[in-house]
mmCIF file of C-alpha atoms and ligand atoms in Angstrom:
data_model
loop_
_atom_site.group_PDB
_atom_site.id
_atom_site.type_symbol
_atom_site.label_atom_id
_atom_site.label_comp_id
_atom_site.label_asym_id
_atom_site.label_seq_id
_atom_site.Cartn_x
_atom_site.Cartn_y
_atom_site.Cartn_z
ATOM 1 C CA MET A 1 37.605 222.925 -70.304
ATOM 2 C CA ALA A 2 34.750 220.372 -71.525
ATOM 3 C CA THR A 3 35.634 217.162 -72.260
ATOM 4 C CA VAL A 4 34.428 214.130 -74.522
ATOM 5 C CA GLU A 5 33.266 210.784 -73.302
ATOM 6 C CA THR A 6 35.576 208.320 -75.640
ATOM 7 C CA VAL A 7 35.922 203.769 -75.324
ATOM 8 C CA ASN A 8 38.629 204.797 -73.123
ATOM 9 C CA GLY A 9 37.544 207.571 -71.226
ATOM 10 C CA PRO A 10 37.021 211.454 -71.457
ATOM 11 C CA ILE A 11 39.359 213.380 -73.320
ATOM 12 C CA GLU A 12 39.285 217.747 -73.949
ATOM 13 C CA LEU A 13 37.722 218.670 -77.858
ATOM 14 C CA ASP A 14 41.103 219.697 -78.830
ATOM 15 C CA GLU A 15 42.424 216.298 -79.098
ATOM 16 C CA LEU A 16 38.751 214.973 -81.025
ATOM 17 C CA GLY A 17 40.935 216.633 -84.632
ATOM 18 C CA LEU A 18 39.166 215.628 -87.764
ATOM 19 C CA THR A 19 36.426 213.535 -86.830
ATOM 20 C CA LEU A 20 33.804 211.559 -89.024
ATOM 21 C CA ILE A 21 30.642 211.825 -87.054
ATOM 22 C CA HIS A 22 29.108 209.124 -88.372
ATOM 23 C CA GLU A 23 30.105 205.706 -89.644
ATOM 24 C CA HIS A 24 30.293 202.217 -87.776
ATOM 25 C CA PHE A 25 32.995 199.992 -87.325
ATOM 26 C CA ARG A 26 29.356 196.985 -87.333
ATOM 27 C CA ALA A 27 26.239 197.110 -87.427
ATOM 28 C CA THR A 28 25.035 193.701 -87.400
ATOM 29 C CA ASP A 29 21.051 192.535 -85.957
ATOM 30 C CA GLU A 30 21.703 192.135 -82.869
ATOM 31 C CA ALA A 31 19.236 188.559 -81.913
ATOM 32 C CA THR A 32 19.704 186.994 -85.948
ATOM 33 C CA ARG A 33 22.901 186.834 -84.912
ATOM 34 C CA PHE A 34 22.575 185.560 -81.119
ATOM 35 C CA GLN A 35 20.425 183.274 -82.692
ATOM 36 C CA PHE A 36 22.221 181.576 -85.713
ATOM 37 C CA PRO A 37 26.111 182.874 -84.877
ATOM 38 C CA HIS A 38 27.417 180.519 -88.078
ATOM 39 C CA LEU A 39 26.215 183.076 -89.946
ATOM 40 C CA TYR A 40 28.344 185.514 -88.860
ATOM 41 C CA ASP A 41 32.159 185.847 -88.782
ATOM 42 C CA GLU A 42 33.906 186.631 -86.838
ATOM 43 C CA ASP A 43 37.646 187.401 -87.778
ATOM 44 C CA ALA A 44 36.352 188.712 -91.284
ATOM 45 C CA GLU A 45 34.595 191.573 -89.376
ATOM 46 C CA TRP A 46 37.557 192.072 -86.996
ATOM 47 C CA GLU A 47 39.471 192.571 -90.057
ATOM 48 C CA ALA A 48 36.721 194.671 -91.654
ATOM 49 C CA ALA A 49 36.341 196.808 -88.372
ATOM 50 C CA MET A 50 40.655 197.271 -88.519
ATOM 51 C CA ALA A 51 41.202 197.878 -92.579
ATOM 52 C CA ASP A 52 39.081 200.497 -91.986
ATOM 53 C CA ALA A 53 40.100 202.151 -88.636
ATOM 54 C CA ASN A 54 43.007 202.123 -90.340
ATOM 55 C CA GLY A 55 42.781 203.674 -93.641
ATOM 56 C CA VAL A 56 40.832 206.596 -92.529
ATOM 57 C CA LYS A 57 43.866 206.973 -89.928
ATOM 58 C CA GLY A 58 45.621 207.434 -93.622
ATOM 59 C CA HIS A 59 43.722 210.256 -93.938
ATOM 60 C CA GLY A 60 44.903 212.500 -90.927
ATOM 61 C CA VAL A 61 41.060 211.223 -88.993
ATOM 62 C CA ARG A 62 41.892 211.185 -85.568
ATOM 63 C CA THR A 63 38.155 210.464 -83.969
ATOM 64 C CA VAL A 64 34.863 207.973 -85.479
ATOM 65 C CA VAL A 65 31.798 208.557 -83.911
ATOM 66 C CA GLU A 66 30.474 205.225 -84.083
ATOM 67 C CA PRO A 67 26.281 205.742 -83.557
ATOM 68 C CA SER A 68 25.452 202.060 -83.648
ATOM 69 C CA ALA A 69 22.339 201.532 -81.035
ATOM 70 C CA MET A 70 20.167 198.669 -79.932
ATOM 71 C CA PHE A 71 19.945 196.336 -82.815
ATOM 72 C CA LEU A 72 21.928 197.885 -84.365
ATOM 73 C CA HIS A 73 25.119 195.193 -82.642
ATOM 74 C CA ARG A 74 26.686 198.154 -80.592
ATOM 75 C CA ASP A 75 29.496 196.759 -78.695
ATOM 76 C CA ALA A 76 31.152 198.835 -76.726
ATOM 77 C CA ALA A 77 34.685 196.185 -76.086
ATOM 78 C CA PHE A 78 34.568 195.181 -79.627
ATOM 79 C CA SER A 79 34.737 198.948 -80.289
ATOM 80 C CA LYS A 80 37.308 199.679 -78.034
ATOM 81 C CA ARG A 81 39.278 197.041 -78.972
ATOM 82 C CA VAL A 82 39.922 198.595 -82.437
ATOM 83 C CA ALA A 83 40.830 201.938 -80.785
ATOM 84 C CA ASP A 84 42.571 199.943 -78.775
ATOM 85 C CA GLU A 85 44.562 198.927 -81.800
ATOM 86 C CA SER A 86 44.247 201.918 -84.235
ATOM 87 C CA GLY A 87 45.428 204.721 -81.445
ATOM 88 C CA LEU A 88 42.013 206.081 -82.788
ATOM 89 C CA ASN A 89 39.157 208.755 -80.656
ATOM 90 C CA VAL A 90 36.097 206.167 -80.577
ATOM 91 C CA VAL A 91 32.783 208.185 -79.405
ATOM 92 C CA LEU A 92 29.967 205.721 -78.503
ATOM 93 C CA ALA A 93 25.698 206.405 -77.920
ATOM 94 C CA THR A 94 23.075 205.098 -75.904
ATOM 95 C CA GLY A 95 20.024 204.481 -77.795
ATOM 96 C CA ILE A 96 17.617 202.551 -79.948
ATOM 97 C CA TYR A 97 17.885 202.424 -83.976
ATOM 98 C CA THR A 98 14.093 201.003 -84.452
ATOM 99 C CA TYR A 99 11.399 202.172 -87.049
ATOM 100 C CA ASP A 100 8.755 201.306 -85.199
ATOM 101 C CA HIS A 101 9.395 197.351 -83.678
ATOM 102 C CA LEU A 102 9.821 197.855 -80.145
ATOM 103 C CA PRO A 103 10.956 194.237 -77.979
ATOM 104 C CA GLN A 104 8.227 193.685 -74.886
ATOM 105 C CA PRO A 105 10.786 195.034 -71.762
ATOM 106 C CA LEU A 106 10.687 198.979 -73.998
ATOM 107 C CA LEU A 107 7.156 198.312 -74.319
ATOM 108 C CA ASN A 108 6.130 197.508 -71.277
ATOM 109 C CA ARG A 109 8.629 200.661 -69.918
ATOM 110 C CA ASP A 110 6.996 204.455 -69.424
ATOM 111 C CA GLU A 111 9.346 207.476 -71.305
ATOM 112 C CA ASP A 112 10.645 208.439 -68.086
ATOM 113 C CA GLN A 113 12.049 204.721 -67.121
ATOM 114 C CA ILE A 114 13.463 204.469 -70.640
ATOM 115 C CA ALA A 115 15.060 207.551 -69.742
ATOM 116 C CA GLU A 116 16.890 206.357 -67.307
ATOM 117 C CA ILE A 117 18.378 203.643 -69.188
ATOM 118 C CA PHE A 118 20.348 205.986 -70.810
ATOM 119 C CA ALA A 119 20.986 208.117 -68.248
ATOM 120 C CA HIS A 120 22.546 205.003 -66.922
ATOM 121 C CA GLU A 121 24.804 204.280 -69.815
ATOM 122 C CA ILE A 122 26.659 207.506 -69.316
ATOM 123 C CA GLU A 123 26.621 207.718 -65.852
ATOM 124 C CA ASN A 124 27.184 204.042 -65.340
ATOM 125 C CA GLY A 125 28.835 202.981 -68.670
ATOM 126 C CA ILE A 126 27.907 200.688 -71.950
ATOM 127 C CA GLN A 127 27.489 196.744 -71.100
ATOM 128 C CA GLY A 128 29.663 196.820 -68.251
ATOM 129 C CA THR A 129 32.558 197.921 -69.682
ATOM 130 C CA GLY A 130 32.728 201.077 -68.084
ATOM 131 C CA ILE A 131 33.373 202.984 -70.986
ATOM 132 C CA LYS A 132 30.144 205.757 -71.272
ATOM 133 C CA ALA A 133 27.874 206.737 -73.740
ATOM 134 C CA ALA A 134 29.112 210.547 -75.531
ATOM 135 C CA PHE A 135 25.244 211.100 -76.620
ATOM 136 C CA ILE A 136 21.800 209.655 -77.365
ATOM 137 C CA LYS A 137 20.269 208.303 -80.434
ATOM 138 C CA CYS A 138 17.247 207.786 -81.341
ATOM 139 C CA ALA A 139 15.441 206.654 -85.747
ATOM 140 C CA ALA A 140 12.987 207.736 -87.595
ATOM 141 C CA ASP A 141 12.791 206.467 -90.752
ATOM 142 C CA GLU A 142 9.751 205.839 -94.322
ATOM 143 C CA PRO A 143 6.650 204.662 -90.926
ATOM 144 C CA GLY A 144 7.531 208.361 -89.426
ATOM 145 C CA VAL A 145 7.082 209.083 -86.449
ATOM 146 C CA THR A 146 4.620 206.363 -84.584
ATOM 147 C CA PRO A 147 4.113 205.907 -81.117
ATOM 148 C CA ASN A 148 6.487 203.753 -80.531
ATOM 149 C CA VAL A 149 9.294 206.081 -82.846
ATOM 150 C CA GLU A 150 7.966 209.248 -80.586
ATOM 151 C CA LYS A 151 7.945 207.242 -76.712
ATOM 152 C CA ILE A 152 12.182 206.812 -77.519
ATOM 153 C CA HIS A 153 12.204 210.396 -78.834
ATOM 154 C CA ARG A 154 10.630 211.746 -75.825
ATOM 155 C CA ALA A 155 13.130 209.133 -73.592
ATOM 156 C CA ALA A 156 15.894 210.552 -75.473
ATOM 157 C CA ALA A 157 15.254 214.233 -74.936
ATOM 158 C CA ARG A 158 14.310 213.237 -71.641
ATOM 159 C CA ALA A 159 18.044 211.534 -70.788
ATOM 160 C CA SER A 160 19.424 214.909 -72.559
ATOM 161 C CA ARG A 161 17.881 217.185 -70.369
ATOM 162 C CA GLN A 162 18.353 215.104 -67.577
ATOM 163 C CA THR A 163 22.619 214.127 -68.622
ATOM 164 C CA GLY A 164 22.614 216.963 -70.667
ATOM 165 C CA ARG A 165 24.508 215.299 -73.302
ATOM 166 C CA PRO A 166 23.701 215.522 -77.810
ATOM 167 C CA ILE A 167 20.864 213.596 -79.516
ATOM 168 C CA MET A 168 21.843 212.279 -83.249
ATOM 169 C CA ALA A 169 18.370 211.502 -84.684
ATOM 170 C CA HIS A 170 18.220 209.123 -87.396
ATOM 171 C CA SER A 171 16.340 211.017 -90.408
ATOM 172 C CA HIS A 172 13.726 210.044 -93.708
ATOM 173 C CA PRO A 173 14.140 213.543 -95.269
ATOM 174 C CA LYS A 174 11.660 211.703 -98.332
ATOM 175 C CA SER A 175 9.116 211.565 -95.516
ATOM 176 C CA GLY A 176 10.118 214.856 -94.319
ATOM 177 C CA THR A 177 10.184 212.900 -90.952
ATOM 178 C CA GLY A 178 13.019 215.844 -89.208
ATOM 179 C CA LEU A 179 10.964 219.148 -88.780
ATOM 180 C CA GLU A 180 8.129 216.281 -86.755
ATOM 181 C CA GLN A 181 11.551 214.892 -84.659
ATOM 182 C CA MET A 182 12.371 218.378 -84.050
ATOM 183 C CA ARG A 183 9.087 219.185 -83.267
ATOM 184 C CA VAL A 184 8.961 216.423 -80.345
ATOM 185 C CA LEU A 185 11.925 217.247 -78.510
ATOM 186 C CA THR A 186 12.152 220.385 -78.488
ATOM 187 C CA GLU A 187 8.579 220.139 -76.956
ATOM 188 C CA GLU A 188 10.141 218.014 -74.655
ATOM 189 C CA GLY A 189 12.066 221.189 -73.833
ATOM 190 C CA VAL A 190 15.589 220.233 -75.515
ATOM 191 C CA ASP A 191 17.732 223.110 -77.221
ATOM 192 C CA PRO A 192 17.746 222.969 -80.785
ATOM 193 C CA ALA A 193 21.702 223.313 -80.580
ATOM 194 C CA LYS A 194 21.683 220.282 -79.214
ATOM 195 C CA VAL A 195 19.862 217.913 -81.554
ATOM 196 C CA GLN A 196 22.021 216.408 -84.988
ATOM 197 C CA ILE A 197 20.048 215.360 -87.012
ATOM 198 C CA ALA A 198 21.408 212.833 -88.978
ATOM 199 C CA HIS A 199 21.223 212.317 -93.353
ATOM 200 C CA THR A 200 19.516 215.126 -93.964
ATOM 201 C CA GLY A 201 21.428 214.939 -96.784
ATOM 202 C CA ASP A 202 19.786 211.954 -98.489
ATOM 203 C CA THR A 203 17.515 214.905 -99.996
ATOM 204 C CA ASP A 204 18.426 217.882 -102.090
ATOM 205 C CA ASP A 205 14.883 219.687 -101.561
ATOM 206 C CA LEU A 206 16.607 222.706 -99.792
ATOM 207 C CA ASP A 207 13.410 224.522 -98.810
ATOM 208 C CA TYR A 208 13.141 221.387 -96.413
ATOM 209 C CA ILE A 209 16.618 221.400 -95.300
ATOM 210 C CA GLU A 210 16.748 225.468 -94.883
ATOM 211 C CA ARG A 211 13.540 224.907 -92.637
ATOM 212 C CA LEU A 212 14.864 222.424 -90.664
ATOM 213 C CA LEU A 213 18.157 224.665 -90.131
ATOM 214 C CA ASP A 214 15.847 227.010 -89.449
ATOM 215 C CA THR A 215 14.638 225.469 -86.443
ATOM 216 C CA GLY A 216 18.192 225.651 -84.432
ATOM 217 C CA CYS A 217 19.715 222.180 -85.391
ATOM 218 C CA TRP A 218 22.985 220.447 -86.482
ATOM 219 C CA ILE A 219 21.790 218.587 -90.160
ATOM 220 C CA GLY A 220 24.215 215.172 -90.801
ATOM 221 C CA MET A 221 25.418 215.098 -94.751
ATOM 222 C CA ASP A 222 26.367 211.586 -93.627
ATOM 223 C CA ARG A 223 25.697 209.200 -96.753
ATOM 224 C CA TYR A 224 28.379 209.835 -99.626
ATOM 225 C CA GLY A 225 28.280 206.936 -102.023
ATOM 226 C CA LEU A 226 24.632 205.522 -100.010
ATOM 227 C CA ASP A 227 23.835 206.485 -104.502
ATOM 228 C CA PHE A 228 20.166 204.945 -103.859
ATOM 229 C CA PHE A 229 19.286 207.075 -101.341
ATOM 230 C CA LEU A 230 20.759 210.238 -103.829
ATOM 231 C CA PRO A 231 23.709 209.852 -105.909
ATOM 232 C CA THR A 232 26.710 212.101 -104.448
ATOM 233 C CA GLU A 233 26.601 214.799 -107.571
ATOM 234 C CA GLN A 234 22.756 215.794 -106.055
ATOM 235 C CA ARG A 235 24.519 215.814 -102.339
ATOM 236 C CA GLN A 236 27.515 217.253 -104.205
ATOM 237 C CA ALA A 237 25.457 220.722 -105.385
ATOM 238 C CA THR A 238 23.227 220.491 -101.976
ATOM 239 C CA VAL A 239 26.490 220.501 -100.048
ATOM 240 C CA LEU A 240 28.601 223.328 -101.661
ATOM 241 C CA ALA A 241 24.479 225.867 -102.265
ATOM 242 C CA LEU A 242 24.318 225.504 -98.516
ATOM 243 C CA LEU A 243 28.377 226.214 -97.748
ATOM 244 C CA GLU A 244 26.697 229.481 -100.070
ATOM 245 C CA LYS A 245 23.896 230.256 -98.449
ATOM 246 C CA GLY A 246 26.404 230.001 -95.222
ATOM 247 C CA HIS A 247 25.884 226.895 -93.456
ATOM 248 C CA ALA A 248 28.791 225.372 -92.939
ATOM 249 C CA ASP A 249 29.244 225.736 -89.018
ATOM 250 C CA ARG A 250 25.458 223.757 -88.867
ATOM 251 C CA MET A 251 26.399 221.023 -91.522
ATOM 252 C CA PHE A 252 28.451 217.608 -91.062
ATOM 253 C CA LEU A 253 29.964 215.845 -92.974
ATOM 254 C CA SER A 254 30.175 211.696 -92.643
ATOM 255 C CA GLN A 255 29.337 209.055 -94.896
ATOM 256 C CA ASP A 256 27.073 205.976 -92.599
ATOM 257 C CA TRP A 257 29.621 203.466 -94.213
ATOM 258 C CA CYS A 258 28.975 200.304 -91.763
ATOM 259 C CA SER A 259 32.541 197.720 -91.715
ATOM 260 C CA THR A 260 30.482 194.839 -92.293
ATOM 261 C CA LEU A 261 26.545 194.920 -92.729
ATOM 262 C CA ASP A 262 24.851 191.782 -92.464
ATOM 263 C CA TRP A 263 21.054 193.320 -93.974
ATOM 264 C CA PHE A 264 22.003 191.388 -97.881
ATOM 265 C CA THR A 265 23.250 187.132 -97.900
ATOM 266 C CA PRO A 266 27.207 187.951 -98.992
ATOM 267 C CA GLU A 267 25.578 186.782 -102.460
ATOM 268 C CA ALA A 268 23.895 188.889 -103.096
ATOM 269 C CA GLU A 269 25.960 191.579 -101.504
ATOM 270 C CA GLU A 270 28.386 190.984 -104.106
ATOM 271 C CA GLN A 271 25.679 191.098 -106.822
ATOM 272 C CA LEU A 272 23.743 194.578 -104.722
ATOM 273 C CA LYS A 273 27.376 197.264 -103.739
ATOM 274 C CA PRO A 274 28.567 198.018 -107.469
ATOM 275 C CA VAL A 275 24.559 198.526 -108.673
ATOM 276 C CA MET A 276 22.823 200.521 -105.927
ATOM 277 C CA ALA A 277 26.457 201.801 -103.881
ATOM 278 C CA PRO A 278 29.348 201.687 -106.324
ATOM 279 C CA ASN A 279 31.798 204.188 -104.062
ATOM 280 C CA TRP A 280 30.578 203.843 -100.887
ATOM 281 C CA SER A 281 33.588 203.353 -98.331
ATOM 282 C CA MET A 282 35.212 204.943 -95.134
ATOM 283 C CA THR A 283 37.729 206.354 -97.445
ATOM 284 C CA PHE A 284 35.546 207.406 -99.946
ATOM 285 C CA LEU A 285 35.015 211.158 -98.632
ATOM 286 C CA PHE A 286 39.345 211.747 -98.727
ATOM 287 C CA GLU A 287 39.576 209.698 -102.161
ATOM 288 C CA GLN A 288 36.872 211.611 -103.613
ATOM 289 C CA VAL A 289 34.645 214.043 -101.886
ATOM 290 C CA ILE A 290 36.522 217.072 -100.305
ATOM 291 C CA PRO A 291 38.956 217.225 -103.433
ATOM 292 C CA GLU A 292 35.967 217.497 -105.757
ATOM 293 C CA LEU A 293 34.238 219.917 -102.688
ATOM 294 C CA ARG A 294 37.486 221.765 -102.858
ATOM 295 C CA GLN A 295 38.127 222.501 -106.501
ATOM 296 C CA ARG A 296 34.472 223.350 -106.567
ATOM 297 C CA GLY A 297 34.672 226.482 -104.730
ATOM 298 C CA MET A 298 34.795 225.173 -100.355
ATOM 299 C CA THR A 299 37.803 226.848 -98.299
ATOM 300 C CA ASP A 300 39.752 224.994 -96.413
ATOM 301 C CA GLU A 301 38.168 226.935 -92.690
ATOM 302 C CA GLN A 302 34.608 225.757 -94.090
ATOM 303 C CA LEU A 303 35.833 221.569 -94.530
ATOM 304 C CA ASP A 304 37.807 222.445 -90.828
ATOM 305 C CA GLN A 305 34.060 223.848 -89.454
ATOM 306 C CA MET A 306 32.173 221.002 -90.335
ATOM 307 C CA MET A 307 34.691 218.488 -89.177
ATOM 308 C CA VAL A 308 36.760 219.633 -86.426
ATOM 309 C CA GLU A 309 34.838 221.966 -85.331
ATOM 310 C CA ASN A 310 31.659 221.572 -85.943
ATOM 311 C CA PRO A 311 32.464 218.161 -83.867
ATOM 312 C CA LYS A 312 33.505 219.500 -80.523
ATOM 313 C CA ARG A 313 30.163 222.341 -80.828
ATOM 314 C CA TRP A 314 27.906 219.601 -81.017
ATOM 315 C CA LEU A 315 29.723 216.745 -78.400
ATOM 316 C CA ALA A 316 30.283 219.675 -75.805
HETATM 317 ZN ZN1 ZN B 401 24.640 205.168 -88.835
#
């Protein structure tokens, strides 16, 4: 039987159980924190991560996929501590999360050399820990598929072809990046069934979503609670419409919650959260979203498909 790499080594697919496909136990800028550590509070970060890990465990979650990468302060040792203390499975990625910027060491490497870096983390481990990446992360956002972004996508594709591992591509549906990302990845020969286009749920444009599904990829309805990208009611209506059209076998539900996020000063965050994302948390799905979807017609089989079966099939 196929296995999946976690921070505690490979586990069988059936051990994944109820899975959140896209959450972060910490998302900070690694350069800013390395240079200006006085801005960060490690103890508070740890407490926030553990509160969330225990919170989701209380709702029956057994696995959290944490698609952090370069520029999101991916830290394999930290994620392993969360898994060890909580008993959750945590699944990590290799990859680069950039909307365009690349530092000189990556500007001066070509697609194949970057693919080698990713393959190293899949085959040998991340940051010297021996913890192996289970999938490859890349990103395109508002600037679109710029030359640098395209290079990272081609590198991700080549690493995927070399190792057989799936790809998660952060997307920006309002600029239609998903279709462009699929074009680049499939041009490189990646099987579309290995690709998850994350953040597709940030739009309620069913025509765009169905064109994306027609390419054969998975879609992440994975930012529940981030109302400033799309309010919950529109996310719900979109998921229900897609369920009705028979797409439960291509969708994931998640929240892209970050137990710690350093985008804003603590003062600004206190002001902005109630306005931009009042309900956003790692448990919002279980407290409100899923009960409401059930009430509006989602079946237990569809929920199981999206949160248990699809993670197994994509990660396998
Ligand atoms: Zn994310």
